[in-house]
Amino acid sequence: LNPFKMFQTWKTHSSVRPTFEGGERLSYGARALNEGGFQCIPKLTFPGGALVGCAAGFLNVPKIKGTHTAMKSGMLAAEAAFEGICALPEAEAEDEDEAPFVGPVADLSPYQPAFDASWVREELYSVRNARPAAHATPLGMLGAFGYLGVVHYLLRGKEPFTLSHGGADWSRLKPASECKAVEYPKPDGEVSFDLLSSVALTGTNHEGDQPPHLTLKDDSVPVARNLAIYDGPEQRFCPAGVYEYLQPDEPDGEPRLQINAQNCI
């Protein structure tokens, strides 16, 4: 599935198209959400750093809001970083011929208990069952809607149980060989549009020499696994065309993953 193209196709449905006909596309915005919720929050600190905001999965799923939790978690991490930096020994003047500084690094471990004692954790815990409710019954998303409309509405997250996602998200991804490719209609330029012209309307601005914020430890892994087995899902789920597999010019060449970090919106 390609979420962007699915949405463009949905707009062409006979019951939806009249809503958009005659309108003008003014801007575009989208993002891929990490919606695992409370059950999927990882360990928040590592030597010299911490995970905050959406990087840690602090999205309030039913509200689809995360800016407030990102800001608060950033404040908590900053306070822990300040204390950690102040606790470091004073660095001695380095000679230009010496090796670059490699440590020690600040200890941000106080950030974890600060998060646990904050309203961010309390809020995320109260909606912990919103997304897993889609996996807890055969009803899928209807089960999630039923939970939110009845159980959560009445108990506000105080129910004496915590639902499970039923397994890791990656384990549900099927190999491309087991799936049928979806044929999407070409955009008509009236109610459905192509991806790149939409990205151009986001107002995103990156400096020409800005270092990319998306990097890989091993460039061969996406081609050998993601592309070979799953036909590169990252080239479909990203709503801004950041991840792109380029085919080789030479007959015996290998495809490669190109990260268009400047497209990130």
C-alpha positions as a Python dict, from the first residue, in 0.01 Angstrom:
ca = {
    (1, 'L'): (0, 0, 0),
    (2, 'N'): (103, 357, -70),
    (3, 'P'): (-81, 583, 180),
    (4, 'F'): (-34, 898, -29),
    (5, 'K'): (-169, 738, -345),
    (6, 'M'): (-449, 572, -152),
    (7, 'F'): (-562, 911, -26),
    (8, 'Q'): (-547, 1059, -377),
    (9, 'T'): (-755, 767, -504),
    (10, 'W'): (-1008, 812, -222),
    (11, 'K'): (-1068, 1172, -330),
    (12, 'T'): (-1181, 1049, -673),
    (13, 'H'): (-1465, 839, -527),
    (14, 'S'): (-1806, 945, -655),
    (15, 'S'): (-1927, 1035, -306),
    (16, 'V'): (-1614, 1233, -219),
    (17, 'R'): (-1508, 1400, -542),
    (18, 'P'): (-1785, 1669, -540),
    (19, 'T'): (-1644, 1801, -210),
    (20, 'F'): (-1312, 1886, -377),
    (21, 'E'): (-1419, 1977, -730),
    (22, 'G'): (-1377, 2344, -809),
    (23, 'G'): (-1136, 2394, -521),
    (24, 'E'): (-772, 2501, -536),
    (25, 'R'): (-480, 2319, -380),
    (26, 'L'): (-305, 2578, -163),
    (27, 'S'): (-64, 2379, 50),
    (28, 'Y'): (31, 2028, 153),
    (29, 'G'): (138, 1867, 476),
    (30, 'A'): (173, 1509, 596),
    (31, 'R'): (378, 1285, 819),
    (32, 'A'): (421, 921, 907),
    (33, 'L'): (317, 867, 1270),
    (34, 'N'): (469, 627, 1519),
    (35, 'E'): (144, 534, 1689),
    (36, 'G'): (249, 244, 1914),
    (37, 'G'): (172, 450, 2222),
    (38, 'F'): (262, 385, 2584),
    (39, 'Q'): (344, 15, 2540),
    (40, 'C'): (609, 96, 2278),
    (41, 'I'): (805, 366, 2462),
    (42, 'P'): (1172, 256, 2465),
    (43, 'K'): (1452, 323, 2711),
    (44, 'L'): (1483, 700, 2693),
    (45, 'T'): (1852, 762, 2757),
    (46, 'F'): (2187, 650, 2625),
    (47, 'P'): (2541, 777, 2691),
    (48, 'G'): (2542, 1145, 2605),
    (49, 'G'): (2189, 1164, 2468),
    (50, 'A'): (1818, 1105, 2508),
    (51, 'L'): (1500, 1040, 2309),
    (52, 'V'): (1229, 1308, 2325),
    (53, 'G'): (900, 1381, 2152),
    (54, 'C'): (802, 1167, 1855),
    (55, 'A'): (1148, 1008, 1851),
    (56, 'A'): (1037, 833, 2171),
    (57, 'G'): (677, 779, 2058),
    (58, 'F'): (507, 1039, 2279),
    (59, 'L'): (206, 1077, 2048),
    (60, 'N'): (-140, 1092, 2205),
    (61, 'V'): (-294, 854, 1953),
    (62, 'P'): (-669, 929, 1981),
    (63, 'K'): (-605, 1304, 1974),
    (64, 'I'): (-330, 1275, 1709),
    (65, 'K'): (-143, 1537, 1911),
    (66, 'G'): (217, 1528, 2019),
    (67, 'T'): (356, 1882, 2014),
    (68, 'H'): (276, 1943, 2380),
    (69, 'T'): (435, 1615, 2494),
    (70, 'A'): (738, 1683, 2273),
    (71, 'M'): (787, 2025, 2430),
    (72, 'K'): (755, 1898, 2786),
    (73, 'S'): (982, 1598, 2729),
    (74, 'G'): (1236, 1832, 2568),
    (75, 'M'): (1227, 2052, 2878),
    (76, 'L'): (1280, 1751, 3105),
    (77, 'A'): (1568, 1627, 2890),
    (78, 'A'): (1724, 1974, 2886),
    (79, 'E'): (1716, 1992, 3265),
    (80, 'A'): (1880, 1650, 3289),
    (81, 'A'): (2139, 1752, 3027),
    (82, 'F'): (2221, 2071, 3218),
    (83, 'E'): (2276, 1876, 3539),
    (84, 'G'): (2482, 1617, 3354),
    (85, 'I'): (2704, 1874, 3187),
    (86, 'C'): (2758, 2058, 3514),
    (87, 'A'): (2869, 1732, 3673),
    (88, 'L'): (3138, 1669, 3412),
    (89, 'P'): (3501, 1735, 3508),
    (90, 'E'): (3648, 2051, 3365),
    (91, 'A'): (3820, 1981, 3036),
    (92, 'E'): (4186, 2063, 3010),
    (93, 'A'): (4318, 2272, 2724),
    (94, 'E'): (4385, 2039, 2432),
    (95, 'D'): (4687, 2052, 2210),
    (96, 'E'): (4604, 2079, 1839),
    (97, 'D'): (4811, 1768, 1770),
    (98, 'E'): (4622, 1556, 2023),
    (99, 'A'): (4334, 1324, 1937),
    (100, 'P'): (3984, 1477, 1941),
    (101, 'F'): (3779, 1469, 2259),
    (102, 'V'): (3602, 1137, 2311),
    (103, 'G'): (3463, 1163, 2665),
    (104, 'P'): (3343, 1153, 2927),
    (105, 'V'): (2989, 1237, 2819),
    (106, 'A'): (2700, 1378, 3016),
    (107, 'D'): (2481, 1139, 3212),
    (108, 'L'): (2117, 1204, 3124),
    (109, 'S'): (1975, 912, 3323),
    (110, 'P'): (1773, 1149, 3554),
    (111, 'Y'): (1556, 1223, 3251),
    (112, 'Q'): (1389, 881, 3277),
    (113, 'P'): (1253, 921, 3634),
    (114, 'A'): (1160, 1282, 3553),
    (115, 'F'): (950, 1157, 3264),
    (116, 'D'): (794, 886, 3480),
    (117, 'A'): (686, 1151, 3731),
    (118, 'S'): (551, 1393, 3470),
    (119, 'W'): (205, 1454, 3328),
    (120, 'V'): (335, 1329, 2991),
    (121, 'R'): (353, 971, 3116),
    (122, 'E'): (20, 1010, 3293),
    (123, 'E'): (-149, 1130, 2975),
    (124, 'L'): (3, 859, 2755),
    (125, 'Y'): (-88, 592, 3010),
    (126, 'S'): (-451, 706, 3012),
    (127, 'V'): (-480, 637, 2636),
    (128, 'R'): (-257, 328, 2636),
    (129, 'N'): (-532, 98, 2506),
    (130, 'A'): (-652, 316, 2220),
    (131, 'R'): (-435, 168, 1946),
    (132, 'P'): (-395, -188, 2080),
    (133, 'A'): (-775, -216, 2087),
    (134, 'A'): (-754, -260, 1710),
    (135, 'H'): (-556, -583, 1765),
    (136, 'A'): (-738, -715, 2072),
    (137, 'T'): (-1047, -829, 1880),
    (138, 'P'): (-1120, -948, 1525),
    (139, 'L'): (-1303, -619, 1470),
    (140, 'G'): (-985, -430, 1384),
    (141, 'M'): (-1030, -54, 1383),
    (142, 'L'): (-1397, -96, 1468),
    (143, 'G'): (-1277, -247, 1796),
    (144, 'A'): (-1061, 60, 1857),
    (145, 'F'): (-1355, 291, 1786),
    (146, 'G'): (-1574, 86, 2020),
    (147, 'Y'): (-1315, 107, 2297),
    (148, 'L'): (-1276, 484, 2258),
    (149, 'G'): (-1650, 544, 2233),
    (150, 'V'): (-1748, 332, 2533),
    (151, 'V'): (-1469, 213, 2764),
    (152, 'H'): (-1237, 514, 2741),
    (153, 'Y'): (-1527, 760, 2742),
    (154, 'L'): (-1653, 615, 3070),
    (155, 'L'): (-1329, 524, 3248),
    (156, 'R'): (-1082, 777, 3103),
    (157, 'G'): (-795, 530, 3104),
    (158, 'K'): (-859, 397, 3454),
    (159, 'E'): (-962, 52, 3333),
    (160, 'P'): (-783, -226, 3528),
    (161, 'F'): (-615, -378, 3222),
    (162, 'T'): (-357, -296, 2960),
    (163, 'L'): (-399, -437, 2611),
    (164, 'S'): (-112, -568, 2402),
    (165, 'H'): (-32, -504, 2038),
    (166, 'G'): (3, -879, 2003),
    (167, 'G'): (355, -874, 1864),
    (168, 'A'): (613, -653, 1702),
    (169, 'D'): (498, -431, 1417),
    (170, 'W'): (769, -554, 1180),
    (171, 'S'): (651, -914, 1221),
    (172, 'R'): (324, -826, 1042),
    (173, 'L'): (499, -703, 729),
    (174, 'K'): (449, -956, 451),
    (175, 'P'): (710, -1028, 182),
    (176, 'A'): (632, -868, -152),
    (177, 'S'): (606, -1216, -307),
    (178, 'E'): (293, -1279, -97),
    (179, 'C'): (121, -955, -199),
    (180, 'K'): (-41, -823, -513),
    (181, 'A'): (82, -491, -644),
    (182, 'V'): (-177, -213, -631),
    (183, 'E'): (-242, -18, -949),
    (184, 'Y'): (-326, 345, -870),
    (185, 'P'): (-489, 583, -1119),
    (186, 'K'): (-279, 869, -1248),
    (187, 'P'): (-347, 1203, -1073),
    (188, 'D'): (-584, 1424, -1268),
    (189, 'G'): (-450, 1756, -1139),
    (190, 'E'): (-799, 1858, -1025),
    (191, 'V'): (-874, 1660, -709),
    (192, 'S'): (-577, 1420, -710),
    (193, 'F'): (-215, 1522, -742),
    (194, 'D'): (135, 1381, -769),
    (195, 'L'): (372, 1366, -474),
    (196, 'L'): (653, 1600, -579),
    (197, 'S'): (428, 1891, -676),
    (198, 'S'): (254, 1848, -339),
    (199, 'V'): (585, 1854, -150),
    (200, 'A'): (671, 2178, -331),
    (201, 'L'): (371, 2339, -158),
    (202, 'T'): (482, 2253, 196),
    (203, 'G'): (700, 2560, 242),
    (204, 'T'): (986, 2339, 357),
    (205, 'N'): (1323, 2515, 343),
    (206, 'H'): (1661, 2348, 389),
    (207, 'E'): (2002, 2508, 352),
    (208, 'G'): (2205, 2384, 57),
    (209, 'D'): (2493, 2273, 279),
    (210, 'Q'): (2277, 2149, 567),
    (211, 'P'): (2398, 1809, 693),
    (212, 'P'): (2134, 1539, 635),
    (213, 'H'): (1955, 1434, 953),
    (214, 'L'): (1880, 1089, 811),
    (215, 'T'): (2179, 856, 786),
    (216, 'L'): (2250, 482, 774),
    (217, 'K'): (2521, 277, 941),
    (218, 'D'): (2523, 27, 655),
    (219, 'D'): (2394, 134, 312),
    (220, 'S'): (2376, -226, 193),
    (221, 'V'): (2103, -336, 439),
    (222, 'P'): (1807, -157, 272),
    (223, 'V'): (1890, -307, -68),
    (224, 'A'): (1971, -656, 59),
    (225, 'R'): (1668, -684, 289),
    (226, 'N'): (1409, -408, 253),
    (227, 'L'): (1412, -399, -126),
    (228, 'A'): (1489, -763, -193),
    (229, 'I'): (1224, -906, 41),
    (230, 'Y'): (964, -633, 92),
    (231, 'D'): (1007, -423, -224),
    (232, 'G'): (1127, -126, -18),
    (233, 'P'): (829, -22, 198),
    (234, 'E'): (1006, 303, 291),
    (235, 'Q'): (961, 431, -65),
    (236, 'R'): (584, 402, -14),
    (237, 'F'): (509, 493, 347),
    (238, 'C'): (695, 825, 347),
    (239, 'P'): (451, 1101, 240),
    (240, 'A'): (730, 1324, 107),
    (241, 'G'): (939, 1096, -115),
    (242, 'V'): (1239, 1106, 117),
    (243, 'Y'): (1338, 745, 49),
    (244, 'E'): (1395, 653, -314),
    (245, 'Y'): (1546, 345, -472),
    (246, 'L'): (1749, 428, -781),
    (247, 'Q'): (1807, 169, -1048),
    (248, 'P'): (2162, 131, -1180),
    (249, 'D'): (2268, 272, -1517),
    (250, 'E'): (2492, -27, -1588),
    (251, 'P'): (2334, -366, -1670),
    (252, 'D'): (2533, -540, -1395),
    (253, 'G'): (2496, -260, -1141),
    (254, 'E'): (2312, -273, -809),
    (255, 'P'): (2016, -55, -707),
    (256, 'R'): (2077, 183, -418),
    (257, 'L'): (1872, 371, -164),
    (258, 'Q'): (1889, 748, -198),
    (259, 'I'): (1777, 956, 99),
    (260, 'N'): (1631, 1288, -16),
    (261, 'A'): (1661, 1452, 324),
    (262, 'Q'): (1577, 1790, 172),
    (263, 'N'): (1226, 1662, 102),
    (264, 'C'): (1154, 1589, 467),
    (265, 'I'): (853, 1793, 576),
}
